[in-house]
mmCIF file of C-alpha atoms in Angstrom:
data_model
loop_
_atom_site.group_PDB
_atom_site.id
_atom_site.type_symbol
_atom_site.label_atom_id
_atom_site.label_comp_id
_atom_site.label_asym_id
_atom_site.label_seq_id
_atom_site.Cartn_x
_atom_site.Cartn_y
_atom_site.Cartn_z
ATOM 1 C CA UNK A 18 144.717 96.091 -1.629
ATOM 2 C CA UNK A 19 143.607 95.089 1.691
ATOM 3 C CA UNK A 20 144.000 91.406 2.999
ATOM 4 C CA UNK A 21 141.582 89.103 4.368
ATOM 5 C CA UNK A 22 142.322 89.942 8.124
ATOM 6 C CA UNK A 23 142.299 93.603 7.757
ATOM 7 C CA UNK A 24 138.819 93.615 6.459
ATOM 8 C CA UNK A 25 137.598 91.482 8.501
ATOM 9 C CA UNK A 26 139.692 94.318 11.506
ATOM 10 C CA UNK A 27 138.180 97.285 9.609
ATOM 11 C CA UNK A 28 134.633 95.377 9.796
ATOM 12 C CA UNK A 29 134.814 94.816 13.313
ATOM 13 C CA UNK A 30 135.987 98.471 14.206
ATOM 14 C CA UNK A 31 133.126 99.874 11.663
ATOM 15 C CA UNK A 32 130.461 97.862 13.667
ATOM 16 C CA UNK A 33 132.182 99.024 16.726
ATOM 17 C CA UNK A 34 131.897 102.802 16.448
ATOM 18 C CA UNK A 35 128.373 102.307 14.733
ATOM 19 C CA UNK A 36 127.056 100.756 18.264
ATOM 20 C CA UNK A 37 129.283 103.579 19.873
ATOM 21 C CA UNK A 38 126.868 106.015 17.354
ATOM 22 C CA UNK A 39 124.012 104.884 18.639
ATOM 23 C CA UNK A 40 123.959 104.858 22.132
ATOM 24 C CA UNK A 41 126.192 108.328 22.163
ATOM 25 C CA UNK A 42 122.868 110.137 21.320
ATOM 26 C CA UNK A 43 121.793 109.201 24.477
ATOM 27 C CA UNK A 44 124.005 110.649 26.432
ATOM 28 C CA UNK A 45 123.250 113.767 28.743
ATOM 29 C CA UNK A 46 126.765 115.908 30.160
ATOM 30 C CA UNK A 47 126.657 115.929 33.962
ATOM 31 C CA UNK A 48 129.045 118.916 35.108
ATOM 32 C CA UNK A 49 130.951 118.089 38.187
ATOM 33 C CA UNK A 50 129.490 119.966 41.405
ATOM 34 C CA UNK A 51 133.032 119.094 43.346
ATOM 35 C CA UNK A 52 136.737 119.602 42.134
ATOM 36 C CA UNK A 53 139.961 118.720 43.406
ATOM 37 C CA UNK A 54 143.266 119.182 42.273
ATOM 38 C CA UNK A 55 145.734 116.344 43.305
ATOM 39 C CA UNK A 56 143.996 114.110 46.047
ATOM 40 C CA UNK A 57 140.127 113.889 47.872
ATOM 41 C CA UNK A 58 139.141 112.104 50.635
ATOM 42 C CA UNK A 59 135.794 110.686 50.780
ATOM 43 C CA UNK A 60 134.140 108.244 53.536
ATOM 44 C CA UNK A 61 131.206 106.186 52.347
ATOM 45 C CA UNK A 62 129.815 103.476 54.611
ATOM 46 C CA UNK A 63 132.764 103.744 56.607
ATOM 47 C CA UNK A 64 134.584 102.813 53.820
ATOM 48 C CA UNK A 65 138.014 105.191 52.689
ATOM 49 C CA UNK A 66 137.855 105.978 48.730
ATOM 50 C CA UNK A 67 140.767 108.415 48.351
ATOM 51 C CA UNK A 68 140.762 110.125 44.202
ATOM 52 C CA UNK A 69 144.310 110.889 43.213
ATOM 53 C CA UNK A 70 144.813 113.009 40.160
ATOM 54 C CA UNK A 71 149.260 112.394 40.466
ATOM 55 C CA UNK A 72 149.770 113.809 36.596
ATOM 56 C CA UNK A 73 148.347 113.744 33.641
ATOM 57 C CA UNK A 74 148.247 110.200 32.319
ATOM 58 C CA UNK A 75 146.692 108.602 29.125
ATOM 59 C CA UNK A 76 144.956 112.422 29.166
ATOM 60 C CA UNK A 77 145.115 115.392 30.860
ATOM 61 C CA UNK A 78 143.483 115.547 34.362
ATOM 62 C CA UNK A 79 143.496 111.691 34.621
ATOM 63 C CA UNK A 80 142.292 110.471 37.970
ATOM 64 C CA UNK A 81 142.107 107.427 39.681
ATOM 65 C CA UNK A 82 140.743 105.784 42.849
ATOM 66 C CA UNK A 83 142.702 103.859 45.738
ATOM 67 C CA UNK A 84 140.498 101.866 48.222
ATOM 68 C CA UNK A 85 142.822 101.183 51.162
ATOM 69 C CA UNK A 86 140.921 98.320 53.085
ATOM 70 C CA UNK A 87 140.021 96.322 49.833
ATOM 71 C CA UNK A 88 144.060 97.275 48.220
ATOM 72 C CA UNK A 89 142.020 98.104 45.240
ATOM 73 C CA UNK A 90 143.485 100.519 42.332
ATOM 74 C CA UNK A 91 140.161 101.356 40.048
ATOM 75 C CA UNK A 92 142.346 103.180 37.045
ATOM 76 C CA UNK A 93 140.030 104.573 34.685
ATOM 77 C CA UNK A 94 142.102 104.992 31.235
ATOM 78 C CA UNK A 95 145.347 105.091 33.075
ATOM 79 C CA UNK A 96 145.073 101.528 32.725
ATOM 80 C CA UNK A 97 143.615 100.036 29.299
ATOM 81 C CA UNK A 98 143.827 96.394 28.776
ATOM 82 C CA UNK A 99 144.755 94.355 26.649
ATOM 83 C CA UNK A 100 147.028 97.018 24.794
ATOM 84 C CA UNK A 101 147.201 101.023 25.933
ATOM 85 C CA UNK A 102 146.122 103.430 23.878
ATOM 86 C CA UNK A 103 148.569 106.572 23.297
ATOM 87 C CA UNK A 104 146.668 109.208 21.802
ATOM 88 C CA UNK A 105 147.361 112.571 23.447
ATOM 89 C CA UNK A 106 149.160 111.532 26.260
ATOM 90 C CA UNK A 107 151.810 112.212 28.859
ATOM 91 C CA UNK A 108 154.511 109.515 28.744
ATOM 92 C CA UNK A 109 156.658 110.723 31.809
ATOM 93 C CA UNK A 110 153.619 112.004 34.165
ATOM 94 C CA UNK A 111 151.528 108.585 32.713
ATOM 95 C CA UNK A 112 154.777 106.340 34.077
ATOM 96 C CA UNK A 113 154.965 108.252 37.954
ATOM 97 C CA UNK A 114 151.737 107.702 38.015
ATOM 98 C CA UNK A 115 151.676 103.888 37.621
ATOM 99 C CA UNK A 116 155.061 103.951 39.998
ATOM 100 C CA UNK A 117 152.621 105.472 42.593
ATOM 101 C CA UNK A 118 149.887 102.263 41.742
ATOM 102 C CA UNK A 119 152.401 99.627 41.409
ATOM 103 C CA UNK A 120 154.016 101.198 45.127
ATOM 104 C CA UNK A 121 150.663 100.766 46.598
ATOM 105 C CA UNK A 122 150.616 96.765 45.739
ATOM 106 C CA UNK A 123 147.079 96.507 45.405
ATOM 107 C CA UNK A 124 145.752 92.829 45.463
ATOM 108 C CA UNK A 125 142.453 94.097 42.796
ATOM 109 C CA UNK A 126 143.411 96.136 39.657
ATOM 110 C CA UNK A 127 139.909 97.751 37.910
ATOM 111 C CA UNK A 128 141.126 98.527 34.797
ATOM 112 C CA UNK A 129 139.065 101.424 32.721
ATOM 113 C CA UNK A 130 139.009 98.996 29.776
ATOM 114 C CA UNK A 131 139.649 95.181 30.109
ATOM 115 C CA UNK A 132 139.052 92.482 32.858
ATOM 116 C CA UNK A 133 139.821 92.971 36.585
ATOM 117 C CA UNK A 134 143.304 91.859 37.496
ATOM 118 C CA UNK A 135 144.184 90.174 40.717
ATOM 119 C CA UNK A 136 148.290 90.966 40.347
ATOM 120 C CA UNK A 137 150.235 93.921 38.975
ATOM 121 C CA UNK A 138 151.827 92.545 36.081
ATOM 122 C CA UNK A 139 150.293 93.764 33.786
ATOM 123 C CA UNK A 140 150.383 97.587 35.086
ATOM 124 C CA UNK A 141 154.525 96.372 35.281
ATOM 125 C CA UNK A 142 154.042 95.684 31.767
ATOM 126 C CA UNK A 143 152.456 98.916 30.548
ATOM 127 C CA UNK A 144 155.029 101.306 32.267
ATOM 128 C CA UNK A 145 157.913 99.136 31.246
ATOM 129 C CA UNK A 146 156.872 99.769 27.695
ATOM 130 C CA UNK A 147 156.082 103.162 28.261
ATOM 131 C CA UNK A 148 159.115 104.065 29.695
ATOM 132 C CA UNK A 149 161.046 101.650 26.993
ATOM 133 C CA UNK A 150 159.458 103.910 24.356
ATOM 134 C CA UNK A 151 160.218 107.113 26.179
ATOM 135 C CA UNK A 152 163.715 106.083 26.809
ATOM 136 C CA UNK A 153 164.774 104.535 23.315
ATOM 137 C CA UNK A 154 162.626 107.736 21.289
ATOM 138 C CA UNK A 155 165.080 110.294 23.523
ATOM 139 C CA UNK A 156 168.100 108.243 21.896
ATOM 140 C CA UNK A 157 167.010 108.418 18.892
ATOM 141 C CA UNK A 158 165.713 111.747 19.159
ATOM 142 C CA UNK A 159 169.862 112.778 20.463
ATOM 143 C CA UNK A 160 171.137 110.717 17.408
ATOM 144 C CA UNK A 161 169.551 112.931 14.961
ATOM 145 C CA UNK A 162 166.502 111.366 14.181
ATOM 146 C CA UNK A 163 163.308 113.960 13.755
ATOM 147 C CA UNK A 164 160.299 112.346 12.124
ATOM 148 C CA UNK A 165 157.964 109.236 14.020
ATOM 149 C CA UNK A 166 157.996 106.923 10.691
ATOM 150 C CA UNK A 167 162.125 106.846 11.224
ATOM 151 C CA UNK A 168 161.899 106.717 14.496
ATOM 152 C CA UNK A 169 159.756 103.911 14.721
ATOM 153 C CA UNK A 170 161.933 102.052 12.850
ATOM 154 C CA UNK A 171 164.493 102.694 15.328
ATOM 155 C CA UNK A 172 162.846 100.996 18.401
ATOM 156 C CA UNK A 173 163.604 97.488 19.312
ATOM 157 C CA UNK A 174 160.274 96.703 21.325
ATOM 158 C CA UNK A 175 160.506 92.819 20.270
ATOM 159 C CA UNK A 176 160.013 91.629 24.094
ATOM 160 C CA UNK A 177 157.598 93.886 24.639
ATOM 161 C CA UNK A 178 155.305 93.240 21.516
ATOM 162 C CA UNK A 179 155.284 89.432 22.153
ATOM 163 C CA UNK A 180 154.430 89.844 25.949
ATOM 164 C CA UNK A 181 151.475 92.153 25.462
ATOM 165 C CA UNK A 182 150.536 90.468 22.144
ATOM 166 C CA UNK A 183 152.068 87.450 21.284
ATOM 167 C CA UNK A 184 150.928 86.401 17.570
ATOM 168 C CA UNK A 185 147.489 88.042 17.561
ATOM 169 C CA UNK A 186 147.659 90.120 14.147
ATOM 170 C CA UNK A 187 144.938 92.228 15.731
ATOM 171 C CA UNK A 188 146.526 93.046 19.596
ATOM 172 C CA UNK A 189 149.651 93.746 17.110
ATOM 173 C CA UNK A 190 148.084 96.042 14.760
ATOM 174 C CA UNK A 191 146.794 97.929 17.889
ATOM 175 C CA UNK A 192 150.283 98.231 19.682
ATOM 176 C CA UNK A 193 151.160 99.928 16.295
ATOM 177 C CA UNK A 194 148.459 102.021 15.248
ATOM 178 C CA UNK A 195 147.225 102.796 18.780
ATOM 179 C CA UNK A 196 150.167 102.864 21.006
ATOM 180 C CA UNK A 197 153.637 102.893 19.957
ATOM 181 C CA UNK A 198 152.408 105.381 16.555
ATOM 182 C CA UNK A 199 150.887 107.977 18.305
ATOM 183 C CA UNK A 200 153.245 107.574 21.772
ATOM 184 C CA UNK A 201 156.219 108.420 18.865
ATOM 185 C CA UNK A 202 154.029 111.663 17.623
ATOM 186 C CA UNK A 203 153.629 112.689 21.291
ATOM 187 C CA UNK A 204 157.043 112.393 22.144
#
C-alpha cells in the first residue's frame, strides 16, 4: 500500500506529464540545416558562441555551448538540477565532459533543467557522484556482483545523497529511481 507522500509524489508526476501531454501536440520537428561533429564556431554580434559536442553525456550526441567573454557554460541536459537524471547515458564520456566545463571556470552555469548557477559546485557535485558510482559499480562489478538490485546495495553514496538532497523524501526518491537505478543498469 502506498503512503501518504508517495501519492501525493505520484499525483504531482501524473499532473506533470498530463501538462507535458498537452502542449507536446503542439510541437512541430525542425530538422537541423547545419551539423558538426565535435566543436563550431559561430560569431553573432561580435559575440564568440563556440558548440562543443566532447562525448556523449546524459545522451548520445549531447552538446553544449561555451561563451568565452561572458565565462558562460549553457549545458543543456549535461547538467540537470536539482538531481541528474541517468537514463541512457554515458557515465565515463558524461564525467570528461564536465572535466572540460569545470576546466573552463565559468562564472554563469545555464543549466538545461534548474536555476542558473553563479559557481561550479554543483557541476563538482554531479561528476563526483558520477564518477563515485562509476568507480564503486566497477568494484563491485570485479567482486562478483552481476545484477543492479545487489549492486545497489553495495554502494555507499551516504555523502553524496545528503549533499544533493539532504532530507527531502522527494529529491531522495529521485536520486534513486532516476539516477543512481538506472546509472547501475547502464553500467
Amino acid at each position: 500500500e502506498l503512503k501518504p507522500v508517495e501519492i501525493s509524489r505520484m499525483q504531482r508526476l501524473m499532473d506533470v506529464l498530463q501538462k507535458y501531454a498537452r502542449h507536446s501536440r503542439d510541437v512541430q520537428v525542425s530538422l537541423p540545416n547545419v551539423t558538426f561533429d565535435d566543436e563550431m564556431t559561430l560569431f553573432m554580434g561580435g559575440r564568440e558562441i563556440q558548440i562543443k559536442h566532447t562525448g556523449n553525456a546524459n545522451t548520445p550526441g549531447d552538446a553544449w555551448v561555451w561563451l568565452p567573454q561572458d565565462s558562460i557554460v549553457i549545458t543543456g541536459d549535461i547538467v540537470v538540477s536539482p538531481i541528474p537524471y541517468c537514463f541512457g547515458s554515458f557515465h565515463d564520456d558524461w564525467i570528461r565532459t564536465l572535466d572540460v566545463m569545470l576546466s573552463l571556470k565559468p562564472k554563469w552555469i545555464l543549466p538545461g533543467h534548474g536555476e542558473p548557477m553563479r559557481d561550479t559546485t554543483y557541476l563538482r557535485q554531479v561528476r563526483d557522484v558520477l564518477a563515485e558510482i562509476v568507480l564503486q559499480s566497477k568494484r563491485g562489478y570485479e567482486s562478483g556482483i552481476r545484477d543492479a538490485d545487489s549492486l545497489k546495495a553495495s554502494l555507499d553514496l551516504t555523502a553524496s545523497r545528503k549533499a544533493m538532497c539532504g532530507d527531502d523524501p522527494d529529491r531522495n526518491f529521485v536520486f534513486d529511481y532516476f539516477m543512481v537505478g538506472p546509472s547501475l543498469e547502464r553500467l
